[in-house]
mmCIF file of C-alpha atoms in Angstrom:
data_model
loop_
_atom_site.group_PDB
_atom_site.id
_atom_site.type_symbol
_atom_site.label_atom_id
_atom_site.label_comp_id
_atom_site.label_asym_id
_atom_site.label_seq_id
_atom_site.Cartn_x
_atom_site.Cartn_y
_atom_site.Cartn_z
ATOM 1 C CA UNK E 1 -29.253 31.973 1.886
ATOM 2 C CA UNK E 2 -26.360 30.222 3.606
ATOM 3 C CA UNK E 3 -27.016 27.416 6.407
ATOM 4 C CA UNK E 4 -27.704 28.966 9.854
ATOM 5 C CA UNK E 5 -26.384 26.395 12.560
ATOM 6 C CA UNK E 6 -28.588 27.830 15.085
ATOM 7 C CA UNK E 7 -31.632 26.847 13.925
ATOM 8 C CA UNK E 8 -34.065 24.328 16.098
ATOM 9 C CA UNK E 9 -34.330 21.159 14.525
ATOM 10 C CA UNK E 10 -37.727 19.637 15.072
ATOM 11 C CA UNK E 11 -38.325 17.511 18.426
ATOM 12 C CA UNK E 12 -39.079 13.726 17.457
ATOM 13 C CA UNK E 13 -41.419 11.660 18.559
ATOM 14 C CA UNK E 14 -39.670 9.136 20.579
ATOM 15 C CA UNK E 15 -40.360 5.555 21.987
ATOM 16 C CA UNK E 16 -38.020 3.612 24.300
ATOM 17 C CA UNK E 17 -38.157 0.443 21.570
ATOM 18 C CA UNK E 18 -36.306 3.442 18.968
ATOM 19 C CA UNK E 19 -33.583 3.913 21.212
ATOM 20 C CA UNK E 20 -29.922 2.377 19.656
ATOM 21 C CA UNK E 21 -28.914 -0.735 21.350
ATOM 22 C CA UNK E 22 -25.297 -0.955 21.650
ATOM 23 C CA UNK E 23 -25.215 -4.915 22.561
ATOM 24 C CA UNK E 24 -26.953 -7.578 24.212
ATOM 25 C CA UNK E 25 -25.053 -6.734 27.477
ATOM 26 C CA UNK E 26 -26.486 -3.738 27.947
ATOM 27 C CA UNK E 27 -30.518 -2.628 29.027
ATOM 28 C CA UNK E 28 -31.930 0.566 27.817
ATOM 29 C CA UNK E 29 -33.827 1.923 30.530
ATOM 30 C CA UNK E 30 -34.442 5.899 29.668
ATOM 31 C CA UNK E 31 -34.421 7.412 25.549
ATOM 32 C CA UNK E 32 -35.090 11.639 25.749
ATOM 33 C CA UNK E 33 -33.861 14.629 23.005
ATOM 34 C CA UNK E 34 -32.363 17.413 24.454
ATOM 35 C CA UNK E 35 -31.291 20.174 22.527
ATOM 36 C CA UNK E 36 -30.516 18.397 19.199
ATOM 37 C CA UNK E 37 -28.806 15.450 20.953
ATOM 38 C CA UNK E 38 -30.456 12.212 21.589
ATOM 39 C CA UNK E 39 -29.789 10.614 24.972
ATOM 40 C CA UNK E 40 -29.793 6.814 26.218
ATOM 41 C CA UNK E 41 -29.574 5.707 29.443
ATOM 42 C CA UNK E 42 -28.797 2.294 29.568
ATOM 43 C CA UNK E 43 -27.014 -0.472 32.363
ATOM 44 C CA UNK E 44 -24.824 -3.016 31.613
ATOM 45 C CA UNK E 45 -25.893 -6.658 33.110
ATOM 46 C CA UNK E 46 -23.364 -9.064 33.058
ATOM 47 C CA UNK E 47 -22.293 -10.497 36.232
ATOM 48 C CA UNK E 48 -18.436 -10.241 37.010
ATOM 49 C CA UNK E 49 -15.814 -13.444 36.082
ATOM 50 C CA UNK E 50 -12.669 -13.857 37.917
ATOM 51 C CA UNK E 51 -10.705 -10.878 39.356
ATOM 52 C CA UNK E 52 -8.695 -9.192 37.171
ATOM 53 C CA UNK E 53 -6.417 -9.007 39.836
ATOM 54 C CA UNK E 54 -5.881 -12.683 41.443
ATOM 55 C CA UNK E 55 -7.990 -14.447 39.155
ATOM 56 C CA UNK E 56 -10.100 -15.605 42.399
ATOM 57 C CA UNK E 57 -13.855 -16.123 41.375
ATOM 58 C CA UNK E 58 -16.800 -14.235 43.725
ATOM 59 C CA UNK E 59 -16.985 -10.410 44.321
ATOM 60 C CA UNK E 60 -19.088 -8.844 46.426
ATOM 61 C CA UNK E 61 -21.272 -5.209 44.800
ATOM 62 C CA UNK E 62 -19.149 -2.155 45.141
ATOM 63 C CA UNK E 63 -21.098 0.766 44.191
ATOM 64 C CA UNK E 64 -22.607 2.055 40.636
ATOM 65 C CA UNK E 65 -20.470 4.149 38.183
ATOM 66 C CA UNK E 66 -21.571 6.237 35.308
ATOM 67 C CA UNK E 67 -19.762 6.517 31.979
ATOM 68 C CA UNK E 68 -21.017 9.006 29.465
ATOM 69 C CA UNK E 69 -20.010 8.350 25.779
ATOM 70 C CA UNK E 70 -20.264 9.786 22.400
ATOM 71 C CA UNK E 71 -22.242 7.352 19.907
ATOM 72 C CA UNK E 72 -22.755 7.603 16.125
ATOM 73 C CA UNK E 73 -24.932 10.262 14.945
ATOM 74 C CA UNK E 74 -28.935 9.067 14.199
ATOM 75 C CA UNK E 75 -31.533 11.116 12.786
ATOM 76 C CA UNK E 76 -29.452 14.126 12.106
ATOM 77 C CA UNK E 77 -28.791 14.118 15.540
ATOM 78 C CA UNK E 78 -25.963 13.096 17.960
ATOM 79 C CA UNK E 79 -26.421 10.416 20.541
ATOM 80 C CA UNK E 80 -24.939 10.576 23.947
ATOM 81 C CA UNK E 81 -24.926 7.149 25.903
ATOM 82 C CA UNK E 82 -24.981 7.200 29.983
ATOM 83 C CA UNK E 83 -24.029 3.878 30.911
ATOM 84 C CA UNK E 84 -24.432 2.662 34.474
ATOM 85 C CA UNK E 85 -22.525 -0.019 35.840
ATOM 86 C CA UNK E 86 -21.465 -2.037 38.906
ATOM 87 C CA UNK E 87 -17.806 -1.727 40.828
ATOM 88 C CA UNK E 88 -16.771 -4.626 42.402
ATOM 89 C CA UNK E 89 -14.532 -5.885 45.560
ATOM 90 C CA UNK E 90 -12.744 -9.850 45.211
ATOM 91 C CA UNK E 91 -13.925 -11.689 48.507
ATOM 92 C CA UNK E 92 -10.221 -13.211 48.617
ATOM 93 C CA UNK E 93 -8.875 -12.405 51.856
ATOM 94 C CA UNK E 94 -5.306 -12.201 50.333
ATOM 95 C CA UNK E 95 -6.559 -9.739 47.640
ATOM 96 C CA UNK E 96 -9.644 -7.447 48.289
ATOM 97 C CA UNK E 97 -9.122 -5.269 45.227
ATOM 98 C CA UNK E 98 -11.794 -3.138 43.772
ATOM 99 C CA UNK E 99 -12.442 -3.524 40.005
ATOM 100 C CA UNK E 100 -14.907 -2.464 37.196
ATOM 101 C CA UNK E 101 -15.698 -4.810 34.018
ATOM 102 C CA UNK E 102 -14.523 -3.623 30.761
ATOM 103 C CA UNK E 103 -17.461 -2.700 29.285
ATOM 104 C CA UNK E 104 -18.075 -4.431 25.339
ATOM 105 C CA UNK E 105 -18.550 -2.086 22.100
ATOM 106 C CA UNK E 106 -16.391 0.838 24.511
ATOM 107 C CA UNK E 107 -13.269 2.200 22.373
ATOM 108 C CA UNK E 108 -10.178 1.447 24.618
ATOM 109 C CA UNK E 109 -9.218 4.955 26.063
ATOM 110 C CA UNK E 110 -11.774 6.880 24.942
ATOM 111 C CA UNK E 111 -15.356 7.722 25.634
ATOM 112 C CA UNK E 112 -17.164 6.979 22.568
ATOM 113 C CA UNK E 113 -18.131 3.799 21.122
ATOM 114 C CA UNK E 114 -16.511 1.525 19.099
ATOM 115 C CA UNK E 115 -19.053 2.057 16.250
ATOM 116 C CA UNK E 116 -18.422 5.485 16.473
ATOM 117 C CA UNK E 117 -14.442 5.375 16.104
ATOM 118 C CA UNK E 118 -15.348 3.303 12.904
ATOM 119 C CA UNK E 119 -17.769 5.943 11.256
ATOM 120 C CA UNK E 120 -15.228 8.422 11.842
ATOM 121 C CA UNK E 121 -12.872 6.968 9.822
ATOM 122 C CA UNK E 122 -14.968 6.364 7.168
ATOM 123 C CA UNK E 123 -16.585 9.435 7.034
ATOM 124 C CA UNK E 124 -13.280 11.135 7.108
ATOM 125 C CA UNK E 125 -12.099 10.069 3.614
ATOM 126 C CA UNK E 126 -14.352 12.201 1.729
ATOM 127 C CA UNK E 127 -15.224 15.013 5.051
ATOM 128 C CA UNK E 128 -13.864 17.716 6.879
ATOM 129 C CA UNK E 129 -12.183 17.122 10.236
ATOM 130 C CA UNK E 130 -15.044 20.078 11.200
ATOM 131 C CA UNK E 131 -17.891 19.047 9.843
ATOM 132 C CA UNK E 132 -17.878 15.368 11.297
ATOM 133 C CA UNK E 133 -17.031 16.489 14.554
ATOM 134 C CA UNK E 134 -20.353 19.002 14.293
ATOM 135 C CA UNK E 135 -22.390 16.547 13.127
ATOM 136 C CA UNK E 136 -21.379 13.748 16.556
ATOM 137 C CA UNK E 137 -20.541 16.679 18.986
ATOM 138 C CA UNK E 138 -17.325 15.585 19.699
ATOM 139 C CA UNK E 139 -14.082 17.555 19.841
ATOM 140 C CA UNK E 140 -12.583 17.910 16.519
ATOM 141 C CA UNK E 141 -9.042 16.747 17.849
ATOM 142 C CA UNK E 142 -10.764 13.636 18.875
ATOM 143 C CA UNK E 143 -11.876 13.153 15.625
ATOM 144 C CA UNK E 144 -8.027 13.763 14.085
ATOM 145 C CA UNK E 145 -6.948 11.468 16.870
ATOM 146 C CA UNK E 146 -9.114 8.750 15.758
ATOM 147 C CA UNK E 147 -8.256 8.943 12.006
ATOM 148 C CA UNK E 148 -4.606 9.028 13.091
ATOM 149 C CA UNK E 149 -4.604 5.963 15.132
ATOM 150 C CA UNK E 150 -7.107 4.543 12.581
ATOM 151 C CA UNK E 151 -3.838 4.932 9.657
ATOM 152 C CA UNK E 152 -1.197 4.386 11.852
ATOM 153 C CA UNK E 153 -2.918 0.963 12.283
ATOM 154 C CA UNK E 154 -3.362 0.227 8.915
ATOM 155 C CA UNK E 155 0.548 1.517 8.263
ATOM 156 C CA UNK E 156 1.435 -1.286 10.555
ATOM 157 C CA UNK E 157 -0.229 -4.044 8.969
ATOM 158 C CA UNK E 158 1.174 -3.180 5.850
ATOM 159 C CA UNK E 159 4.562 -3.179 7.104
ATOM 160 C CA UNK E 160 4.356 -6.561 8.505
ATOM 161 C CA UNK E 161 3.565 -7.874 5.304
ATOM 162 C CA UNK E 162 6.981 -9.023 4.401
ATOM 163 C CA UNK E 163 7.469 -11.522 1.030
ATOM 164 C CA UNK E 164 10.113 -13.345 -0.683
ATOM 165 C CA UNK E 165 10.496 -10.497 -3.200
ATOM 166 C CA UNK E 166 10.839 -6.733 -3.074
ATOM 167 C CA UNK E 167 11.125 -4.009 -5.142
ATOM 168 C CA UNK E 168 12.429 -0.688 -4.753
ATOM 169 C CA UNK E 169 11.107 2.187 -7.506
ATOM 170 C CA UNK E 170 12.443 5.115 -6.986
ATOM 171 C CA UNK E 171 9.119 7.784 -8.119
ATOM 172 C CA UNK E 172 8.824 11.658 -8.953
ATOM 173 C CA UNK E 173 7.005 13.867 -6.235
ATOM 174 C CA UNK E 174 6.629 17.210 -6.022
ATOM 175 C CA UNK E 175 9.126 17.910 -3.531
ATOM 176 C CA UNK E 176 11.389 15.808 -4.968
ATOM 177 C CA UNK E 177 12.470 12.286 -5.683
ATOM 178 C CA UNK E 178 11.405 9.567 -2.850
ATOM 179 C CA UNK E 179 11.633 5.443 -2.551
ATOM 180 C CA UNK E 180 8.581 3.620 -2.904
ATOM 181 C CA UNK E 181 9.288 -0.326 -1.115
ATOM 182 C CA UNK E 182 6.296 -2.856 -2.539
ATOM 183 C CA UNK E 183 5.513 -6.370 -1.793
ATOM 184 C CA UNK E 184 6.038 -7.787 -5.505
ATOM 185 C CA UNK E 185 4.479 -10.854 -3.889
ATOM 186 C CA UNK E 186 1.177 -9.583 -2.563
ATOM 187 C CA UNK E 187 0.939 -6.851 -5.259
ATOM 188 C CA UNK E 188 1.040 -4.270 -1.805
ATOM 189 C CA UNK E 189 2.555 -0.988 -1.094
ATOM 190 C CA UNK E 190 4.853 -1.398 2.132
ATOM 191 C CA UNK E 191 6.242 2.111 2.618
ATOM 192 C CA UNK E 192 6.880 5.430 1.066
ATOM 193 C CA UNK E 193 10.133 7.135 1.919
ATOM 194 C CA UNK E 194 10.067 10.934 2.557
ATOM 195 C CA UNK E 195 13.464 11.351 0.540
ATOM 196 C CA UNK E 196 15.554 9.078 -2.378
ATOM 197 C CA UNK E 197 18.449 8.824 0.750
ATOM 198 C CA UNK E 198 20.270 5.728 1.410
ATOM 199 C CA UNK E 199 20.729 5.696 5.169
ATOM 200 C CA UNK E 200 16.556 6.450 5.754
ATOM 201 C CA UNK E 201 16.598 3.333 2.987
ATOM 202 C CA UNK E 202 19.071 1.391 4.874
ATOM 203 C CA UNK E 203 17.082 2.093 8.385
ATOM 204 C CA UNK E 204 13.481 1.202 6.651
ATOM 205 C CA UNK E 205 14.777 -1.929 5.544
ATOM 206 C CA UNK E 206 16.407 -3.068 8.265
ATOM 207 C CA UNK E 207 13.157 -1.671 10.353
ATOM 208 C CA UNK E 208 10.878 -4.428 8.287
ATOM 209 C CA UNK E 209 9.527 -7.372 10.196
ATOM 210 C CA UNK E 210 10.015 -10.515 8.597
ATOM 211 C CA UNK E 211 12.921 -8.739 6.737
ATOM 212 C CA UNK E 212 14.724 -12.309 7.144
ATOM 213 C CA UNK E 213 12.048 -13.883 4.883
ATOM 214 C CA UNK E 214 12.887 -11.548 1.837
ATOM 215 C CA UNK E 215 14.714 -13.114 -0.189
ATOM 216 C CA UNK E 216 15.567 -10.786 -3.694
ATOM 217 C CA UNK E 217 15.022 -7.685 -4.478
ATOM 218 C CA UNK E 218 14.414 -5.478 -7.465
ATOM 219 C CA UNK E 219 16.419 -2.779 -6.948
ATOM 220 C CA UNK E 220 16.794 -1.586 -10.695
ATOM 221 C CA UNK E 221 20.640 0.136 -11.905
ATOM 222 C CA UNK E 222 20.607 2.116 -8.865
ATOM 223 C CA UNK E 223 23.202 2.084 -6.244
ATOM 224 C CA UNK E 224 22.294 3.772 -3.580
ATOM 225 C CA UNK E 225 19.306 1.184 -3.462
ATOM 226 C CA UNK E 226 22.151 -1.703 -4.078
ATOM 227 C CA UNK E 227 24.023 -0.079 -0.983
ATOM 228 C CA UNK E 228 20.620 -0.391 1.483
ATOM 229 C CA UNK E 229 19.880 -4.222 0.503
ATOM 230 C CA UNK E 230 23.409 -4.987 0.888
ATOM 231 C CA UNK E 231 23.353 -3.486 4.371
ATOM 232 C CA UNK E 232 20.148 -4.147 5.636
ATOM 233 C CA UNK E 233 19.391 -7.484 3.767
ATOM 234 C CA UNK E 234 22.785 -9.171 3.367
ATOM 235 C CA UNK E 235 20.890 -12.592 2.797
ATOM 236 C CA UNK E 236 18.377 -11.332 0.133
ATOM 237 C CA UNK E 237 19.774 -11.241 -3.333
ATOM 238 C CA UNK E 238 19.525 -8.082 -5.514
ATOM 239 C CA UNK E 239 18.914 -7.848 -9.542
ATOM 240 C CA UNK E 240 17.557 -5.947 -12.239
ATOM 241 C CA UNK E 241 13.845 -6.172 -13.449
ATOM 242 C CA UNK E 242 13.421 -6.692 -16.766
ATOM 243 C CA UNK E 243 11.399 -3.809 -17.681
ATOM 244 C CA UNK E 244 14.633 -2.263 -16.530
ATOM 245 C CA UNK E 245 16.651 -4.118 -18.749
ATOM 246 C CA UNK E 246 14.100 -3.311 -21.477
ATOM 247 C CA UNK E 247 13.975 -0.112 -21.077
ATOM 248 C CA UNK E 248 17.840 0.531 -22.400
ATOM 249 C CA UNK E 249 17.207 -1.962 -24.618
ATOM 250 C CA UNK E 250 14.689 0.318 -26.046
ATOM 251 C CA UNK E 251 16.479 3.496 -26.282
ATOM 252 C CA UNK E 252 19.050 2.088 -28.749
ATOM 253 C CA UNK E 253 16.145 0.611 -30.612
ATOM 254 C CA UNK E 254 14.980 3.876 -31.035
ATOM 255 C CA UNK E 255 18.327 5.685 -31.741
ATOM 256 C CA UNK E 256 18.335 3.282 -34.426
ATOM 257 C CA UNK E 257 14.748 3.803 -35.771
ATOM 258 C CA UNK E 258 15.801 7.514 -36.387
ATOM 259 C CA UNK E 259 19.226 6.756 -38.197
ATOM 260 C CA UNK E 260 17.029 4.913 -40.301
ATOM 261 C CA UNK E 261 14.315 7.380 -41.141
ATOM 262 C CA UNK E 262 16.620 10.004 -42.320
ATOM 263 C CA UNK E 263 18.012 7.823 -45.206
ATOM 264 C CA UNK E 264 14.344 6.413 -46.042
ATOM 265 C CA UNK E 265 11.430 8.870 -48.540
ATOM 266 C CA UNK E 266 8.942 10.819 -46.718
ATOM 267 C CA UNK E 267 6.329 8.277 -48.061
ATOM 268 C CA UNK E 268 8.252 5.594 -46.687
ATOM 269 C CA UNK E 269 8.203 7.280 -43.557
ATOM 270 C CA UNK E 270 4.576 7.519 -43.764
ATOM 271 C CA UNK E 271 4.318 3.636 -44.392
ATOM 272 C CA UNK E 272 5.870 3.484 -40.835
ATOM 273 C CA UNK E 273 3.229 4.812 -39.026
ATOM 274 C CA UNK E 274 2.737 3.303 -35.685
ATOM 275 C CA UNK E 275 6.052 1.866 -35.847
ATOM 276 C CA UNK E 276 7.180 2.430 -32.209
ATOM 277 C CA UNK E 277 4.343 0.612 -30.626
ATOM 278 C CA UNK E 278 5.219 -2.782 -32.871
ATOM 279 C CA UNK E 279 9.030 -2.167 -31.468
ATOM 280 C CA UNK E 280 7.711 -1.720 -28.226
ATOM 281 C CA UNK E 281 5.602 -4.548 -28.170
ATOM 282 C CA UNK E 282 6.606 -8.426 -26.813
ATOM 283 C CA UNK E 283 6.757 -10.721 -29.959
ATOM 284 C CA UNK E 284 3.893 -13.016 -28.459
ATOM 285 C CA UNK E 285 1.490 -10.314 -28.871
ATOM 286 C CA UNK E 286 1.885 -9.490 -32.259
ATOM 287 C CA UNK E 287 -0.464 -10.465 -34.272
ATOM 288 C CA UNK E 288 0.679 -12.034 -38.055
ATOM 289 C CA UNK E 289 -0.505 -8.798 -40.020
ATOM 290 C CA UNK E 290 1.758 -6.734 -37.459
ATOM 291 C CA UNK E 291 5.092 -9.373 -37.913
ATOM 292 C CA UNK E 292 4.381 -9.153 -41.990
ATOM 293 C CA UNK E 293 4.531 -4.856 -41.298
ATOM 294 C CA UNK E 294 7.886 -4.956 -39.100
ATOM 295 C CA UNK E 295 9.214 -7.430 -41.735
ATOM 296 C CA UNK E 296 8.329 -4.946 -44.670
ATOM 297 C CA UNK E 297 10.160 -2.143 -42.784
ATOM 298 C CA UNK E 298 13.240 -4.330 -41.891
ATOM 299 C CA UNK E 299 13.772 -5.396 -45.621
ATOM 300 C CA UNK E 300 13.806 -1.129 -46.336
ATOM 301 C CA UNK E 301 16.344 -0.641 -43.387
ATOM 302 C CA UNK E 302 18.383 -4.236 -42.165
ATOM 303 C CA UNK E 303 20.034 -1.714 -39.837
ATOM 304 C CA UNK E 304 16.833 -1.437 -38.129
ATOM 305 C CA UNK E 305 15.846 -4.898 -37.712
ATOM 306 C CA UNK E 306 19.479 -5.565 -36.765
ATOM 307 C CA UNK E 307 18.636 -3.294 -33.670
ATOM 308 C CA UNK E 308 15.256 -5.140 -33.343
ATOM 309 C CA UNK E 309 16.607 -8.674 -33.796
ATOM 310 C CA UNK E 310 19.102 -7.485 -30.429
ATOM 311 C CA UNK E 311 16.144 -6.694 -28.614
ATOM 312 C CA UNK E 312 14.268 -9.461 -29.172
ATOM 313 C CA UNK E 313 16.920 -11.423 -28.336
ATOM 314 C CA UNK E 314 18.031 -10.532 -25.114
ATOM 315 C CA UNK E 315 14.183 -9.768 -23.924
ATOM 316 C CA UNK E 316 13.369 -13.996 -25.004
ATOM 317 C CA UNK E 317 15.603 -15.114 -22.694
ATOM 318 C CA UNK E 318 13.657 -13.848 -19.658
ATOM 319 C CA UNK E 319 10.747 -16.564 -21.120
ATOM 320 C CA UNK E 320 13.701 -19.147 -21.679
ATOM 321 C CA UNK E 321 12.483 -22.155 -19.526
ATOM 322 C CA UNK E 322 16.706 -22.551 -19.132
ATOM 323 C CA UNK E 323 16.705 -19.023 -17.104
ATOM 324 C CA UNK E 324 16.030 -21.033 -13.995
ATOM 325 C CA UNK E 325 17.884 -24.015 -14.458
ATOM 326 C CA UNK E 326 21.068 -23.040 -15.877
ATOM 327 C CA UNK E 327 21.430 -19.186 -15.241
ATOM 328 C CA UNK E 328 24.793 -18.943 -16.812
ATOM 329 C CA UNK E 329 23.627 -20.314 -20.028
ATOM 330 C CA UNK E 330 21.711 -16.778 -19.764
ATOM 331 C CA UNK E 331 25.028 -14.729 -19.121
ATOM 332 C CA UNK E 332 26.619 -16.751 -22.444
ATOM 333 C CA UNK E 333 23.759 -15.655 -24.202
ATOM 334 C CA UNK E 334 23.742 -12.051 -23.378
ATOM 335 C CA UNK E 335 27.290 -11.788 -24.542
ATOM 336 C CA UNK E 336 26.703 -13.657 -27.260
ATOM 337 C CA UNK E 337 23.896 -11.244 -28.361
ATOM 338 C CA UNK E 338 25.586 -8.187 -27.791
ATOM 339 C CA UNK E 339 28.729 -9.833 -30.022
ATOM 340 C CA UNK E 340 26.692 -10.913 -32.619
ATOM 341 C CA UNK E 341 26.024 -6.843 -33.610
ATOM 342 C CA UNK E 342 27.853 -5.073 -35.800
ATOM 343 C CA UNK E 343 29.646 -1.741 -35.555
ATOM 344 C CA UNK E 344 27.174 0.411 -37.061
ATOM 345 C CA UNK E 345 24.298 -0.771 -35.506
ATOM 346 C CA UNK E 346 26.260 -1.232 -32.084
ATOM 347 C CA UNK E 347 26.776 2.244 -31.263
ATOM 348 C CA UNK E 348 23.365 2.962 -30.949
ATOM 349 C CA UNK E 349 23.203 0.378 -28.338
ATOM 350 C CA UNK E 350 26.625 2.192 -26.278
ATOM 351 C CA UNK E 351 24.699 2.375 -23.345
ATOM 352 C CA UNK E 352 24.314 -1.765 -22.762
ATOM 353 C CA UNK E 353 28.280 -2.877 -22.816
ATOM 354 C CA UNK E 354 28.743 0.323 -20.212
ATOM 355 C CA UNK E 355 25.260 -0.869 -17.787
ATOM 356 C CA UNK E 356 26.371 -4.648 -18.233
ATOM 357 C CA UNK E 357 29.907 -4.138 -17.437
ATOM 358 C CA UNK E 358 28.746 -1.938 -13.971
ATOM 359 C CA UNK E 359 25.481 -4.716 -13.601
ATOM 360 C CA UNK E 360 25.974 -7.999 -15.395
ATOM 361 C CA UNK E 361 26.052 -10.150 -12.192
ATOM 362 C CA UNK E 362 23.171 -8.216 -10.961
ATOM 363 C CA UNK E 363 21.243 -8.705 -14.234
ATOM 364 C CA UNK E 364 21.859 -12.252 -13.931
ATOM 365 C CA UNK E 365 20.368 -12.425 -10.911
ATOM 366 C CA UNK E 366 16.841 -12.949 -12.544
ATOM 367 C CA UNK E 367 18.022 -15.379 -14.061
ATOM 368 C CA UNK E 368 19.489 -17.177 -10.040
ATOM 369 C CA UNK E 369 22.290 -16.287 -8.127
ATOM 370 C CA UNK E 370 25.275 -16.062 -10.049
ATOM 371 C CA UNK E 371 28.847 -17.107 -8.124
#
């Protein structure tokens, strides 16, 4: 049997103390259910300040108003509010303006309550549009309208969360590639661009407030990202995250782990099981039974702890305590890495001379601005 809508739900028992009290400003004065809705009459008290308009103090009683507004659902049913209150007149002879109060708990521009607005947006992350705007009574564009404003608010403060350092990733989606911006420095998503496009890039960037605070960014061997920060950031510095950096690094460490399984036994091969994660791993978190494994494999193939002894290398020098101090002691020692390889092993590193020759300063950057 499916749910019939038009079904009476059972009258309550009702006692002015039950009504729902919006704030101490307000009196409830009436508390009645009328078809499925619960409704509060209620007046709000507070005796008028200065005039909005002059700022003079006294006004005079100016009729009654009513304001009817939408509440958060209680009981199973929905609550409608009538608030009554007081217009006023200023007494200044110079002004003589009419004027209402703003009343407390009210959502600006709307006519629910504030509580309300703040239920709908929570309600909304696992509901339908539909279903909570059954359940209050309200319009269901109201309810979309809330939730919009709601994450359009929340978009904001994000946005004006700008740090020292960024970072631009570019990601997969299913419509294509787009440009993900993050606060490195709060750990906080910032923006996600609807294409991988460097004027929208360009125009975000330069769109960031506080944009003059950032100063480097992790832009990764891209240039159409190198293009935006250089445009819309000339003061921030750009460079190349390590995991970047690591990443190539990797590559030709595993070009070279297959050169050197085809000229080892299948049992040897065997003996290597698991031998990508120790590659892959930082040499701080090996453990001494893992370092005495990699060792055994590097005294079968020296080719292929040639390759590892490159990576391991280049990778220490981002935990150097020199990297800040003297960043060009970094720049000798990436050359003098990459020289210290021979041929055979070199070639399976052919992407590195062809990234650092495009990206050295850049890649240096992590280690401080390089002149």
């Amino acid at each position: 049997m499916g749910f019939d809508d038009s079904r009476s739900i059972a009258p309550l028992r009702l006692h002015l103390a039950d009504a729902p009290l919006l704030s101490p400003h307000y009196k409830v004065h009436s508390f009645s259910e009328e078809e499925g809705t619960l409704r509060v009459g209620m007046e709000y008290q507070v005796a008028p300040g200065a005039c909005p308009h002059c700022g003079g103090k006294g006004a005079k009683s100016w009729g009654r108003r009513e304001q009817v507004l939408a509440d958060v659902p209680r009981r199973g049913r929905a609550v409608q509010l009538t608030i009554t209150f007081k217009r006023y007149r200023c007494s200044s002879p110079s002004c003589r303006k009419t004027f209402s109060q703003a009343l407390p708990a009210v959502a600006e521009h709307r006519a629910m309550t504030q509580r309300l607005c703040r239920w709908v947006c929570e309600q909304a992350l696992d509901r339908t549009f539909v279903s909570i705007a059954a359940e209050a009574r309200i319009d269901e564009k109201t309810v979309r309208s809330v939730f919009a404003d709601h994450l359009a608010k929340m978009q904001q403060q994000v946005r004006t969360l700008a740090s020292p350092c960024l970072a631009i990733v570019p990601v997969a989606a299913l419509n294509g590639e787009r440009y993900v911006i993050v606060n490195t420095t709060h750990g906080m998503l910032i923006d996600v661009l609807e294409h991988r496009q460097e004027v929208g890039l360009t125009q975000t960037l330069k769109a960031l407030k506080g944009s003059e605070k950032v100063g480097s960014v992790s832009i990764g061997f891209d240039p159409i990202a190198l293009a935006a920060v250089q445009e819309a950031l000339p003061q921030a510095i750009p460079f190349i995250d390590p995991g970047e950096v690591q990443a190539v690094l990797m590559q030709g460490l595993l070009t070279a782990r297959a050169a050197a399984r085809t000229t080892l036994t299948p049992y040897s091969c065997r003996k290597m099981s698991g031998d990508v994660k120790l590659l892959e791993a930082s040499e701080q978190s090996l453990t001494a039974d893992q370092r005495r494994r990699l060792e055994g494999w590097f005294h079968q193939s020296p080719a292929l702890g040639e390759a590892y002894e490159f990576k391991r290398a280049v990778m220490g020098l981002y935990g150097s305590s020199q990297r800040f101090n003297e960043p060009h002691l970094a720049v000798k020692a990436f050359e003098s890495a990459w020289s210290s390889l021979g041929p055979d092993t070199a070639r399976h590193f052919s992407a590195f001379p062809r990234l650092w020759a495009q990206w050295g300063r850049y890649i240096a950057n992590a280690f401080g601005p390089i002149e």
